[in-house]
């Protein structure tokens, strides 16, 4: 598995220099509000972790990988581990950028340790959801088709759902819905964080098992 991680990282050498885009993007989001840093870092690093699929499809590397003494489940596991490492690094960088963001942003935010744990849990849930939509389709359809159906379509659905929720929240009698949720979360942070982490782990495991099953049956 470690060899697969090294192989994928080496294969995406052309894209490695683009990692600096993460810092530029975080600087922009930090200028808006420090609270956006960690979730934005997750989105960017997760997108960056998809590059092995792009390289694989461009160079038809699946056939090469399968000629090596590598089991298919190692390919899947390596991709998940590599993406998780990238996302965790992104979350860490997001929090490290927060002091700088508090200097330049109009919206200041100095989270406690409990809030950092909660935001980290939310970021991991965000990552698990994206991996559930993306990775099984990438392993089944390849990069271009999988990215369309696994990223753009779900993002469109999420955007519609988000606008619908905001509209519902503005209806008479529903104005305090978000506020009530935030108050409950602030009073039960450890419970909420633990529940989110359990849900994230479950979704990530489902995504991983689906990818294993799909890639094992894929023909090249």
Tab-separated table of N, CA and C in Angstrom, residues 73-175:
chain	number	residue	atom	x	y	z
A	73	UNK	N	-7.033	-4.042	-4.338
A	73	UNK	CA	-7.443	-3.375	-3.098
A	73	UNK	C	-6.349	-2.450	-2.578
A	74	UNK	N	-5.078	-2.717	-2.948
A	74	UNK	CA	-4.000	-1.816	-2.562
A	74	UNK	C	-4.117	-0.485	-3.300
A	75	UNK	N	-4.549	-0.545	-4.563
A	75	UNK	CA	-4.744	0.685	-5.338
A	75	UNK	C	-5.808	1.555	-4.679
A	76	UNK	N	-6.925	0.931	-4.312
A	76	UNK	CA	-8.029	1.663	-3.684
A	76	UNK	C	-7.605	2.216	-2.326
A	77	UNK	N	-7.007	1.374	-1.507
A	77	UNK	CA	-6.597	1.802	-0.174
A	77	UNK	C	-5.579	2.930	-0.246
A	78	UNK	N	-4.635	2.818	-1.176
A	78	UNK	CA	-3.629	3.861	-1.327
A	78	UNK	C	-4.239	5.205	-1.664
A	79	UNK	N	-5.250	5.209	-2.540
A	79	UNK	CA	-5.889	6.469	-2.930
A	79	UNK	C	-6.595	7.097	-1.736
A	80	UNK	N	-7.284	6.269	-0.956
A	80	UNK	CA	-8.003	6.799	0.207
A	80	UNK	C	-7.040	7.337	1.262
A	81	UNK	N	-5.983	6.604	1.514
A	81	UNK	CA	-5.013	7.050	2.523
A	81	UNK	C	-4.341	8.344	2.080
A	82	UNK	N	-3.957	8.424	0.806
A	82	UNK	CA	-3.318	9.627	0.294
A	82	UNK	C	-4.256	10.827	0.396
A	83	UNK	N	-5.515	10.637	0.036
A	83	UNK	CA	-6.468	11.746	0.107
A	83	UNK	C	-6.709	12.174	1.555
A	84	UNK	N	-6.776	11.212	2.474
A	84	UNK	CA	-6.983	11.546	3.877
A	84	UNK	C	-5.800	12.327	4.438
A	85	UNK	N	-4.591	11.928	4.059
A	85	UNK	CA	-3.397	12.664	4.500
A	85	UNK	C	-3.440	14.107	4.000
A	86	UNK	N	-3.797	14.275	2.717
A	86	UNK	CA	-3.876	15.619	2.151
A	86	UNK	C	-4.928	16.465	2.865
A	87	UNK	N	-6.082	15.874	3.129
A	87	UNK	CA	-7.162	16.616	3.783
A	87	UNK	C	-6.778	17.001	5.205
A	88	UNK	N	-6.171	16.090	5.948
A	88	UNK	CA	-5.736	16.404	7.310
A	88	UNK	C	-4.700	17.516	7.310
A	89	UNK	N	-3.792	17.477	6.347
A	89	UNK	CA	-2.813	18.555	6.224
A	89	UNK	C	-3.512	19.879	5.904
A	90	UNK	N	-4.542	19.814	5.056
A	90	UNK	CA	-5.294	21.018	4.719
A	90	UNK	C	-5.996	21.611	5.931
A	91	UNK	N	-6.603	20.763	6.749
A	91	UNK	CA	-7.270	21.242	7.962
A	91	UNK	C	-6.263	21.912	8.891
A	92	UNK	N	-5.100	21.281	9.056
A	92	UNK	CA	-4.060	21.840	9.917
A	92	UNK	C	-3.596	23.200	9.409
A	93	UNK	N	-3.352	23.295	8.101
A	93	UNK	CA	-2.917	24.561	7.521
A	93	UNK	C	-4.010	25.623	7.685
A	94	UNK	N	-5.268	25.216	7.549
A	94	UNK	CA	-6.368	26.153	7.735
A	94	UNK	C	-6.369	26.773	9.118
A	95	UNK	N	-6.149	25.951	10.136
A	95	UNK	CA	-6.102	26.478	11.502
A	95	UNK	C	-4.844	27.311	11.741
A	96	UNK	N	-3.726	26.924	11.113
A	96	UNK	CA	-2.494	27.696	11.272
A	96	UNK	C	-2.608	29.075	10.624
A	97	UNK	N	-3.437	29.190	9.595
A	97	UNK	CA	-3.661	30.461	8.924
A	97	UNK	C	-4.578	31.387	9.723
A	98	UNK	N	-5.258	30.839	10.720
A	98	UNK	CA	-6.281	31.618	11.419
A	98	UNK	C	-5.749	32.874	12.105
A	99	UNK	N	-4.589	32.825	12.791
A	99	UNK	CA	-4.072	34.076	13.388
A	99	UNK	C	-3.828	35.172	12.352
A	100	UNK	N	-3.307	34.774	11.176
A	100	UNK	CA	-3.111	35.756	10.110
A	100	UNK	C	-4.442	36.293	9.618
A	101	UNK	N	-5.425	35.398	9.459
A	101	UNK	CA	-6.744	35.827	8.992
A	101	UNK	C	-7.384	36.806	9.965
A	102	UNK	N	-7.176	36.593	11.247
A	102	UNK	CA	-7.751	37.505	12.241
A	102	UNK	C	-7.116	38.892	12.178
A	103	UNK	N	-5.963	38.995	11.567
A	103	UNK	CA	-5.330	40.304	11.404
A	103	UNK	C	-5.878	41.068	10.202
A	104	UNK	N	-6.262	40.336	9.155
A	104	UNK	CA	-6.651	41.006	7.911
A	104	UNK	C	-8.151	40.973	7.662
A	105	UNK	N	-8.880	40.102	8.365
A	105	UNK	CA	-10.307	39.934	8.093
A	105	UNK	C	-11.136	40.933	8.903
A	106	UNK	N	-12.252	41.347	8.316
A	106	UNK	CA	-13.185	42.200	9.042
A	106	UNK	C	-13.928	41.414	10.116
A	107	UNK	N	-14.055	40.114	9.894
A	107	UNK	CA	-14.759	39.245	10.835
A	107	UNK	C	-13.731	38.464	11.639
A	108	UNK	N	-13.590	38.792	12.919
A	108	UNK	CA	-12.622	38.122	13.784
A	108	UNK	C	-13.260	36.896	14.431
A	109	UNK	N	-12.435	35.881	14.645
A	109	UNK	CA	-12.933	34.678	15.313
A	109	UNK	C	-11.789	33.968	16.003
A	110	UNK	N	-11.929	33.780	17.315
A	110	UNK	CA	-10.899	33.120	18.117
A	110	UNK	C	-11.524	31.899	18.783
A	111	UNK	N	-11.509	30.755	18.098
A	111	UNK	CA	-12.225	29.577	18.606
A	111	UNK	C	-11.522	28.937	19.803
A	112	UNK	N	-12.331	28.370	20.681
A	112	UNK	CA	-11.795	27.583	21.783
A	112	UNK	C	-11.411	26.199	21.260
A	113	UNK	N	-10.777	25.412	22.107
A	113	UNK	CA	-10.390	24.053	21.718
A	113	UNK	C	-11.618	23.227	21.353
A	114	UNK	N	-12.723	23.433	22.083
A	114	UNK	CA	-13.953	22.679	21.780
A	114	UNK	C	-14.471	23.010	20.384
A	115	UNK	N	-14.422	24.302	20.015
A	115	UNK	CA	-14.882	24.684	18.686
A	115	UNK	C	-13.956	24.156	17.601
A	116	UNK	N	-12.659	24.116	17.881
A	116	UNK	CA	-11.711	23.560	16.910
A	116	UNK	C	-12.016	22.091	16.661
A	117	UNK	N	-12.317	21.349	17.735
A	117	UNK	CA	-12.673	19.933	17.594
A	117	UNK	C	-13.959	19.784	16.778
A	118	UNK	N	-14.928	20.656	17.036
A	118	UNK	CA	-16.201	20.576	16.311
A	118	UNK	C	-16.013	20.879	14.832
A	119	UNK	N	-15.237	21.910	14.523
A	119	UNK	CA	-15.001	22.268	13.121
A	119	UNK	C	-14.206	21.173	12.419
A	120	UNK	N	-13.234	20.586	13.119
A	120	UNK	CA	-12.480	19.472	12.541
A	120	UNK	C	-13.396	18.306	12.218
A	121	UNK	N	-14.317	18.002	13.140
A	121	UNK	CA	-15.279	16.924	12.907
A	121	UNK	C	-16.154	17.240	11.697
A	122	UNK	N	-16.595	18.492	11.603
A	122	UNK	CA	-17.425	18.897	10.458
A	122	UNK	C	-16.636	18.778	9.159
A	123	UNK	N	-15.365	19.179	9.189
A	123	UNK	CA	-14.521	19.081	7.992
A	123	UNK	C	-14.367	17.632	7.543
A	124	UNK	N	-14.187	16.727	8.498
A	124	UNK	CA	-14.052	15.314	8.158
A	124	UNK	C	-15.363	14.750	7.615
A	125	UNK	N	-16.492	15.238	8.134
A	125	UNK	CA	-17.788	14.825	7.582
A	125	UNK	C	-17.933	15.331	6.149
A	126	UNK	N	-17.511	16.552	5.913
A	126	UNK	CA	-17.528	17.129	4.568
A	126	UNK	C	-16.689	16.285	3.622
A	127	UNK	N	-15.505	15.899	4.082
A	127	UNK	CA	-14.611	15.043	3.286
A	127	UNK	C	-15.245	13.677	3.022
A	128	UNK	N	-15.862	13.089	4.040
A	128	UNK	CA	-16.483	11.773	3.883
A	128	UNK	C	-17.625	11.826	2.866
A	129	UNK	N	-18.405	12.890	2.902
A	129	UNK	CA	-19.506	13.036	1.945
A	129	UNK	C	-18.962	13.157	0.520
A	130	UNK	N	-17.936	13.973	0.342
A	130	UNK	CA	-17.362	14.132	-0.993
A	130	UNK	C	-16.763	12.817	-1.489
A	131	UNK	N	-16.095	12.086	-0.603
A	131	UNK	CA	-15.503	10.815	-1.015
A	131	UNK	C	-16.578	9.798	-1.361
A	132	UNK	N	-17.711	9.841	-0.653
A	132	UNK	CA	-18.804	8.918	-0.947
A	132	UNK	C	-19.380	9.176	-2.332
A	133	UNK	N	-19.501	10.448	-2.705
A	133	UNK	CA	-20.023	10.780	-4.027
A	133	UNK	C	-18.982	10.558	-5.121
A	134	UNK	N	-17.722	10.837	-4.818
A	134	UNK	CA	-16.703	10.872	-5.854
A	134	UNK	C	-15.999	9.552	-6.100
A	135	UNK	N	-15.421	8.967	-5.081
A	135	UNK	CA	-14.482	7.872	-5.289
A	135	UNK	C	-15.086	6.625	-5.931
A	136	UNK	N	-16.247	6.153	-5.487
A	136	UNK	CA	-16.806	4.980	-6.181
A	136	UNK	C	-17.022	5.226	-7.675
A	137	UNK	N	-17.469	6.437	-8.023
A	137	UNK	CA	-17.692	6.745	-9.436
A	137	UNK	C	-16.379	6.893	-10.195
A	138	UNK	N	-15.364	7.445	-9.542
A	138	UNK	CA	-14.062	7.552	-10.190
A	138	UNK	C	-13.475	6.176	-10.481
A	139	UNK	N	-13.617	5.266	-9.542
A	139	UNK	CA	-13.099	3.919	-9.754
A	139	UNK	C	-13.923	3.147	-10.780
A	140	UNK	N	-15.164	3.553	-10.982
A	140	UNK	CA	-16.019	2.853	-11.949
A	140	UNK	C	-15.943	3.467	-13.347
A	141	UNK	N	-15.995	4.809	-13.424
A	141	UNK	CA	-16.123	5.496	-14.706
A	141	UNK	C	-14.851	6.161	-15.190
A	142	UNK	N	-13.871	6.320	-14.322
A	142	UNK	CA	-12.698	7.081	-14.692
A	142	UNK	C	-12.837	8.532	-14.274
A	143	UNK	N	-11.803	9.321	-14.573
A	143	UNK	CA	-11.718	10.667	-14.016
A	143	UNK	C	-12.775	11.626	-14.567
A	144	UNK	N	-12.852	11.775	-15.870
A	144	UNK	CA	-13.710	12.812	-16.444
A	144	UNK	C	-15.190	12.540	-16.215
A	145	UNK	N	-15.648	11.340	-16.512
A	145	UNK	CA	-17.061	11.018	-16.279
A	145	UNK	C	-17.370	10.984	-14.787
A	146	UNK	N	-16.464	10.408	-14.022
A	146	UNK	CA	-16.691	10.309	-12.583
A	146	UNK	C	-16.742	11.658	-11.913
A	147	UNK	N	-15.897	12.599	-12.361
A	147	UNK	CA	-15.874	13.927	-11.762
A	147	UNK	C	-17.164	14.674	-12.060
A	148	UNK	N	-17.692	14.504	-13.268
A	148	UNK	CA	-18.940	15.195	-13.610
A	148	UNK	C	-20.087	14.705	-12.734
A	149	UNK	N	-20.279	13.382	-12.685
A	149	UNK	CA	-21.405	12.835	-11.942
A	149	UNK	C	-21.162	12.818	-10.429
A	150	UNK	N	-19.911	12.778	-10.022
A	150	UNK	CA	-19.615	12.671	-8.605
A	150	UNK	C	-19.360	13.986	-7.910
A	151	UNK	N	-18.988	15.047	-8.678
A	151	UNK	CA	-18.712	16.336	-8.047
A	151	UNK	C	-19.688	17.417	-8.475
A	152	UNK	N	-19.791	17.665	-9.783
A	152	UNK	CA	-20.597	18.786	-10.243
A	152	UNK	C	-22.084	18.588	-9.962
A	153	UNK	N	-22.584	17.392	-10.205
A	153	UNK	CA	-24.006	17.131	-9.944
A	153	UNK	C	-24.329	17.236	-8.448
A	154	UNK	N	-23.567	16.569	-7.554
A	154	UNK	CA	-23.850	16.722	-6.112
A	154	UNK	C	-23.704	18.156	-5.622
A	155	UNK	N	-22.696	18.898	-6.118
A	155	UNK	CA	-22.547	20.289	-5.702
A	155	UNK	C	-23.752	21.118	-6.112
A	156	UNK	N	-24.291	20.834	-7.303
A	156	UNK	CA	-25.508	21.519	-7.728
A	156	UNK	C	-26.686	21.197	-6.821
A	157	UNK	N	-26.801	19.927	-6.441
A	157	UNK	CA	-27.879	19.518	-5.540
A	157	UNK	C	-27.708	20.164	-4.166
A	158	UNK	N	-26.468	20.185	-3.660
A	158	UNK	CA	-26.199	20.820	-2.366
A	158	UNK	C	-26.537	22.307	-2.406
A	159	UNK	N	-26.195	22.961	-3.516
A	159	UNK	CA	-26.476	24.395	-3.633
A	159	UNK	C	-27.977	24.656	-3.597
A	160	UNK	N	-28.733	23.835	-4.322
A	160	UNK	CA	-30.196	23.986	-4.320
A	160	UNK	C	-30.757	23.728	-2.923
A	161	UNK	N	-30.245	22.682	-2.261
A	161	UNK	CA	-30.709	22.351	-0.915
A	161	UNK	C	-30.372	23.476	0.066
A	162	UNK	N	-29.179	24.074	-0.087
A	162	UNK	CA	-28.753	25.147	0.811
A	162	UNK	C	-29.643	26.378	0.645
A	163	UNK	N	-29.917	26.751	-0.605
A	163	UNK	CA	-30.788	27.906	-0.858
A	163	UNK	C	-32.193	27.629	-0.340
A	164	UNK	N	-32.667	26.398	-0.539
A	164	UNK	CA	-34.003	26.026	-0.043
A	164	UNK	C	-34.069	26.125	1.479
A	165	UNK	N	-32.997	25.660	2.147
A	165	UNK	CA	-32.960	25.725	3.611
A	165	UNK	C	-32.951	27.163	4.108
A	166	UNK	N	-32.143	28.025	3.460
A	166	UNK	CA	-32.103	29.429	3.861
A	166	UNK	C	-33.449	30.099	3.651
A	167	UNK	N	-34.096	29.752	2.543
A	167	UNK	CA	-35.421	30.312	2.283
A	167	UNK	C	-36.418	29.849	3.341
A	168	UNK	N	-36.378	28.563	3.674
A	168	UNK	CA	-37.258	28.021	4.713
A	168	UNK	C	-36.986	28.678	6.060
A	169	UNK	N	-35.721	28.964	6.331
A	169	UNK	CA	-35.353	29.568	7.610
A	169	UNK	C	-35.860	31.005	7.743
A	170	UNK	N	-36.126	31.648	6.596
A	170	UNK	CA	-36.612	33.022	6.628
A	170	UNK	C	-38.124	33.121	6.766
A	171	UNK	N	-38.823	31.995	6.674
A	171	UNK	CA	-40.279	32.016	6.808
A	171	UNK	C	-40.676	32.358	8.231
A	172	UNK	N	-41.837	32.990	8.423
A	172	UNK	CA	-42.282	33.354	9.771
A	172	UNK	C	-42.323	32.143	10.705
A	173	UNK	N	-41.712	32.287	11.853
A	173	UNK	CA	-41.682	31.207	12.834
A	173	UNK	C	-40.453	30.329	12.751
A	174	UNK	N	-39.674	30.470	11.666
A	174	UNK	CA	-38.483	29.625	11.491
A	174	UNK	C	-37.173	30.405	11.618
A	175	UNK	N	-37.268	31.707	11.977
A	175	UNK	CA	-36.088	32.556	11.962
A	175	UNK	C	-34.994	32.084	12.916
